[in-house]
Short mmCIF file of the C-alpha atoms (twelve columns), coordinates in Angstrom:
data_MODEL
# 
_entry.id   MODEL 
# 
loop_
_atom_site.group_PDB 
_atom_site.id 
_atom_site.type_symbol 
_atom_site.label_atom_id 
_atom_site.label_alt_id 
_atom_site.label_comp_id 
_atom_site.label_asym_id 
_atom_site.label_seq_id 
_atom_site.Cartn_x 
_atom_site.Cartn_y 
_atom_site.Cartn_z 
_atom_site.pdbx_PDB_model_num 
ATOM 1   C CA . UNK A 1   0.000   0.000   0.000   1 
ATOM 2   C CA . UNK A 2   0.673   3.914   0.245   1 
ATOM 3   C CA . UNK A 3   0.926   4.154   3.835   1 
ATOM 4   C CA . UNK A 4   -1.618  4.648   6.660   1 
ATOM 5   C CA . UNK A 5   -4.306  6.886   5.387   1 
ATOM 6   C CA . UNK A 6   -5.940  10.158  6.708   1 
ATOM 7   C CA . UNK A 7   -9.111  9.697   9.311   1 
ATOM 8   C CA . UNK A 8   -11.001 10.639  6.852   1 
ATOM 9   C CA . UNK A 9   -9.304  10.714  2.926   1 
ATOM 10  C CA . UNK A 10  -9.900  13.707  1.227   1 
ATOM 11  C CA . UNK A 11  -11.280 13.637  -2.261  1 
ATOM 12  C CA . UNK A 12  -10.956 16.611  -3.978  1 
ATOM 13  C CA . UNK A 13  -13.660 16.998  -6.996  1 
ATOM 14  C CA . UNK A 14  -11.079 19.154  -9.057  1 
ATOM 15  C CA . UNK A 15  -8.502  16.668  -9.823  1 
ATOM 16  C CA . UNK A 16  -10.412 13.454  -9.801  1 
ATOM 17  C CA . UNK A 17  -10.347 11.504  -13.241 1 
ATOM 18  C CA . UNK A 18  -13.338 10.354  -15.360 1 
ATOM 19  C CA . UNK A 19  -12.363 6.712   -13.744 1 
ATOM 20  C CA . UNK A 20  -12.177 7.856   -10.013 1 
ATOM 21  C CA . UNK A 21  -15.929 9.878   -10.618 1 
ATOM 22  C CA . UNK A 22  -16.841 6.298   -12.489 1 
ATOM 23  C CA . UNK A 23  -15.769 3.809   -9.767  1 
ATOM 24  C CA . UNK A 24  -17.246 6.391   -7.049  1 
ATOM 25  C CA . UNK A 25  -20.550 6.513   -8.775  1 
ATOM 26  C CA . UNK A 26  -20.417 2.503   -8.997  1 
ATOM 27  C CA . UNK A 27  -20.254 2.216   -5.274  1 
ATOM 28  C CA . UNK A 28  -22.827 4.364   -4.697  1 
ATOM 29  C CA . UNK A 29  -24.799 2.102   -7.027  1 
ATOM 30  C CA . UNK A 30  -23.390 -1.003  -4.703  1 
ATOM 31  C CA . UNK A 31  -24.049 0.646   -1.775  1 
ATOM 32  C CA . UNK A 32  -27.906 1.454   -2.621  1 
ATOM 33  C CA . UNK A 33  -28.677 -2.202  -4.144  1 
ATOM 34  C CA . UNK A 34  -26.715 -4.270  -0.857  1 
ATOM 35  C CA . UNK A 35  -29.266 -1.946  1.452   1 
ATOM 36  C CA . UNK A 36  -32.143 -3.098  -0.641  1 
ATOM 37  C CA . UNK A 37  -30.952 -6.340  -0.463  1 
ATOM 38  C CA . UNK A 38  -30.819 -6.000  3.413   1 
ATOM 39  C CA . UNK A 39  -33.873 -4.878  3.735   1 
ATOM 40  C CA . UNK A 40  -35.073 -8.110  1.865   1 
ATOM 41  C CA . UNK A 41  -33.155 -10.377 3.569   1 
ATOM 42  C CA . UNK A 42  -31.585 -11.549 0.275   1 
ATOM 43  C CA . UNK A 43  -28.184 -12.286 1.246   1 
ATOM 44  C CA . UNK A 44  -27.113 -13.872 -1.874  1 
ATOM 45  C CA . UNK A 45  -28.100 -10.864 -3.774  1 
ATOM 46  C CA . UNK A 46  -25.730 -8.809  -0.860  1 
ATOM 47  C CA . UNK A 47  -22.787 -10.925 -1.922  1 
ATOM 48  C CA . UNK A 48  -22.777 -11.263 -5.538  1 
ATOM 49  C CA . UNK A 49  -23.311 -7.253  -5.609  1 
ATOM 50  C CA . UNK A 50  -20.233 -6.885  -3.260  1 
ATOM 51  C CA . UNK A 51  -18.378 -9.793  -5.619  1 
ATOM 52  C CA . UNK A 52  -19.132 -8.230  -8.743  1 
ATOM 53  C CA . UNK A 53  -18.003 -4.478  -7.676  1 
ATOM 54  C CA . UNK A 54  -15.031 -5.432  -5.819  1 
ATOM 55  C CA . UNK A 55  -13.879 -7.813  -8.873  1 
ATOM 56  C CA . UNK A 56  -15.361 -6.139  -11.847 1 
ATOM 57  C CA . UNK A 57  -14.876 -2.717  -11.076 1 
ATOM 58  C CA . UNK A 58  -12.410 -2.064  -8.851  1 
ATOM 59  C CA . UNK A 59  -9.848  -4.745  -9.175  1 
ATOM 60  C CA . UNK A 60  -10.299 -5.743  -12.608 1 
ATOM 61  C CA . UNK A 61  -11.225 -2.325  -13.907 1 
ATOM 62  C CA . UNK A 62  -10.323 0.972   -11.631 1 
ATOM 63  C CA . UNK A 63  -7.151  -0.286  -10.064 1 
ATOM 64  C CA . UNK A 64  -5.734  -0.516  -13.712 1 
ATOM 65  C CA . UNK A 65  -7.069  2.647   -14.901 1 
ATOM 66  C CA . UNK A 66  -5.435  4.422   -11.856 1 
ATOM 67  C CA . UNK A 67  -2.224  3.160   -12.458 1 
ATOM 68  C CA . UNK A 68  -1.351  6.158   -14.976 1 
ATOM 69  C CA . UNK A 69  -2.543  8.988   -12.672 1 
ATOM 70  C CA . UNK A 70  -0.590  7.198   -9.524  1 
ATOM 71  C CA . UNK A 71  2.294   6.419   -11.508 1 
ATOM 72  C CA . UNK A 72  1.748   10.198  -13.117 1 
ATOM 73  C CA . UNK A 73  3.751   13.398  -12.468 1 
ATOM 74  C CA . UNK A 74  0.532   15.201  -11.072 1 
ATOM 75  C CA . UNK A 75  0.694   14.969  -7.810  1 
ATOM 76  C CA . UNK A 76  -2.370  16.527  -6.746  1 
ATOM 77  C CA . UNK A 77  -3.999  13.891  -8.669  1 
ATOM 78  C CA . UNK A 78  -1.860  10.987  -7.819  1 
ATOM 79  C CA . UNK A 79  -3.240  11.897  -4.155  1 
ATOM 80  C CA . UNK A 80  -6.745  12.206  -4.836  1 
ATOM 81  C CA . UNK A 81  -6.860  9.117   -6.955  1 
ATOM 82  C CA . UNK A 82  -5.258  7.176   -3.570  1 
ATOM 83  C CA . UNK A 83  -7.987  8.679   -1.593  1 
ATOM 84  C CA . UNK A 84  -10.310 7.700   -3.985  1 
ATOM 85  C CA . UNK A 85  -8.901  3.913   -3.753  1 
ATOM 86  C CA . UNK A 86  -8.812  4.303   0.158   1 
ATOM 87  C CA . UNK A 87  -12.570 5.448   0.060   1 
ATOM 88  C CA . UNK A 88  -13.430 2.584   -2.295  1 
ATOM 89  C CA . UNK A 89  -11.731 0.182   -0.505  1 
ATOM 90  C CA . UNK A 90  -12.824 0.745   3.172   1 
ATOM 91  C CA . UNK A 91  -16.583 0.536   1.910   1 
ATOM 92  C CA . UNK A 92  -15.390 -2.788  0.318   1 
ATOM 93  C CA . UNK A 93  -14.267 -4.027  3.836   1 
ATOM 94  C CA . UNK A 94  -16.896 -2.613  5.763   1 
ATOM 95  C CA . UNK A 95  -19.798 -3.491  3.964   1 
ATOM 96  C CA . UNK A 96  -18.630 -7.391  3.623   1 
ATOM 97  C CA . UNK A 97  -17.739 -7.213  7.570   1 
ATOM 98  C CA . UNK A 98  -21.084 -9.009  8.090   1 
ATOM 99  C CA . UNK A 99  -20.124 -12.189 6.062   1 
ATOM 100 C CA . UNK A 100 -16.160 -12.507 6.712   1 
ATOM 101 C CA . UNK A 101 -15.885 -10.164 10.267  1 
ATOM 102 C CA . UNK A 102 -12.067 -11.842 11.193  1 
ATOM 103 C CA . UNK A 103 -11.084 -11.806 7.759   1 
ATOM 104 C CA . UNK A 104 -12.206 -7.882  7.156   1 
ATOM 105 C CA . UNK A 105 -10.833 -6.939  10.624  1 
ATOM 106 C CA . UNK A 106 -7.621  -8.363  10.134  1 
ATOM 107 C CA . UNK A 107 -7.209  -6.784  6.461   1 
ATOM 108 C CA . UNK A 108 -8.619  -3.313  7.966   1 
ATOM 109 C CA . UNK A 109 -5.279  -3.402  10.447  1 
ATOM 110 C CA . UNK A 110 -3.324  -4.439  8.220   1 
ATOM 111 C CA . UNK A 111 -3.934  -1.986  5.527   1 
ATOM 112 C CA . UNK A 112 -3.755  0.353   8.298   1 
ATOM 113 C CA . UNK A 113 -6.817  2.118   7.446   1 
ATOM 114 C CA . UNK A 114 -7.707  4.841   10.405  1 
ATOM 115 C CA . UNK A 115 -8.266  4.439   13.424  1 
ATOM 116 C CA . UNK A 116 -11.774 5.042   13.180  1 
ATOM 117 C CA . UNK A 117 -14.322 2.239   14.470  1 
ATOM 118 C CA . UNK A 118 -14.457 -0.195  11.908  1 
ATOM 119 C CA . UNK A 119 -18.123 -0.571  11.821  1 
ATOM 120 C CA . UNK A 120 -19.499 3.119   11.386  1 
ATOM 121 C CA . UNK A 121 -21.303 2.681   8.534   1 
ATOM 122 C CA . UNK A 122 -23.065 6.142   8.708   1 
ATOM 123 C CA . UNK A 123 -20.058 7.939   7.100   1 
ATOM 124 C CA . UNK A 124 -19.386 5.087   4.550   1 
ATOM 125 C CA . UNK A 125 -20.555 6.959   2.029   1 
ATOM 126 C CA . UNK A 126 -19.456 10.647  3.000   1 
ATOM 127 C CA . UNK A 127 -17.321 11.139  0.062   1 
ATOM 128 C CA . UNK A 128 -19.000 9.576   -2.727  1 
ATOM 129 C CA . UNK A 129 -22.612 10.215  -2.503  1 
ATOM 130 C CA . UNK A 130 -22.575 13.283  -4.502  1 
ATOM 131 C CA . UNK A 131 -21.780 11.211  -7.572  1 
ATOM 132 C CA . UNK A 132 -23.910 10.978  -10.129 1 
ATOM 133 C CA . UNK A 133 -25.319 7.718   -10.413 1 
ATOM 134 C CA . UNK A 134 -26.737 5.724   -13.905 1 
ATOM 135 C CA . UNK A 135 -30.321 6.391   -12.144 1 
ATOM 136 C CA . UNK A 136 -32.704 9.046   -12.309 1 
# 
């Protein structure tokens, strides 16, 4: 990784890339459709929403696309792009923490995330929810 991050990673609007607004607005999108799926008690629909974003988009998609701006010589947006995968990330952990608790509390130390309680979801989406998202 990049280091231990900030309590809370700043994102700054201004020097995000079309792929950190696209991966942003795609967890939003995750975020609303695994509370639906709470609210439903449809747990398999929880984790194959949380598989395909993590896989699809982040790893196999976003984590690629940043490579340019963190291996870039703007450094303003080599930072926000980190906070953006720091943001992304941390929502990753915390919203599987119900299905694999050891396994995401031993990956949240490890990354060294903050030292903010792992399981405040209230702020989880405090950066990214003035994305817009593919809905009306």
């Amino acid at each position: 990784m990049h280091g231990p991050s900030e309590a809370a990673p700043k994102v700054d609007q201004m020097d995000l890339s079309i792929y950190a607004i696209e991966v942003l607005s795609r967890l939003d999108q995750t975020i609303d459709a695994v509370e639906a799926a709470y609210r439903e008690y449809q747990f398999n629909i929880v984790a194959q929403c949380l598989y395909q974003f993590f896989w699809n988009d982040y790893c196999d998609w976003f984590v690629e696309a940043a490579k340019s701006d963190i291996f870039g010589e703007d450094e303003a947006r080599k930072k926000s792009t980190l906070a953006v995968m720091d943001v992304a990330l941390s929502a990753i952990l915390r919203l599987l923490h119900p299905f694999m608790p050891h396994i995401t509390e031993e990956l949240w130390s490890m990354f060294r995330f903050a030292k903010a309680q792992f399981n405040s979801l209230p702020n989880l989406r405090s950066c990214c929810c003035h994305f817009p998202a593919g809905r009306p």
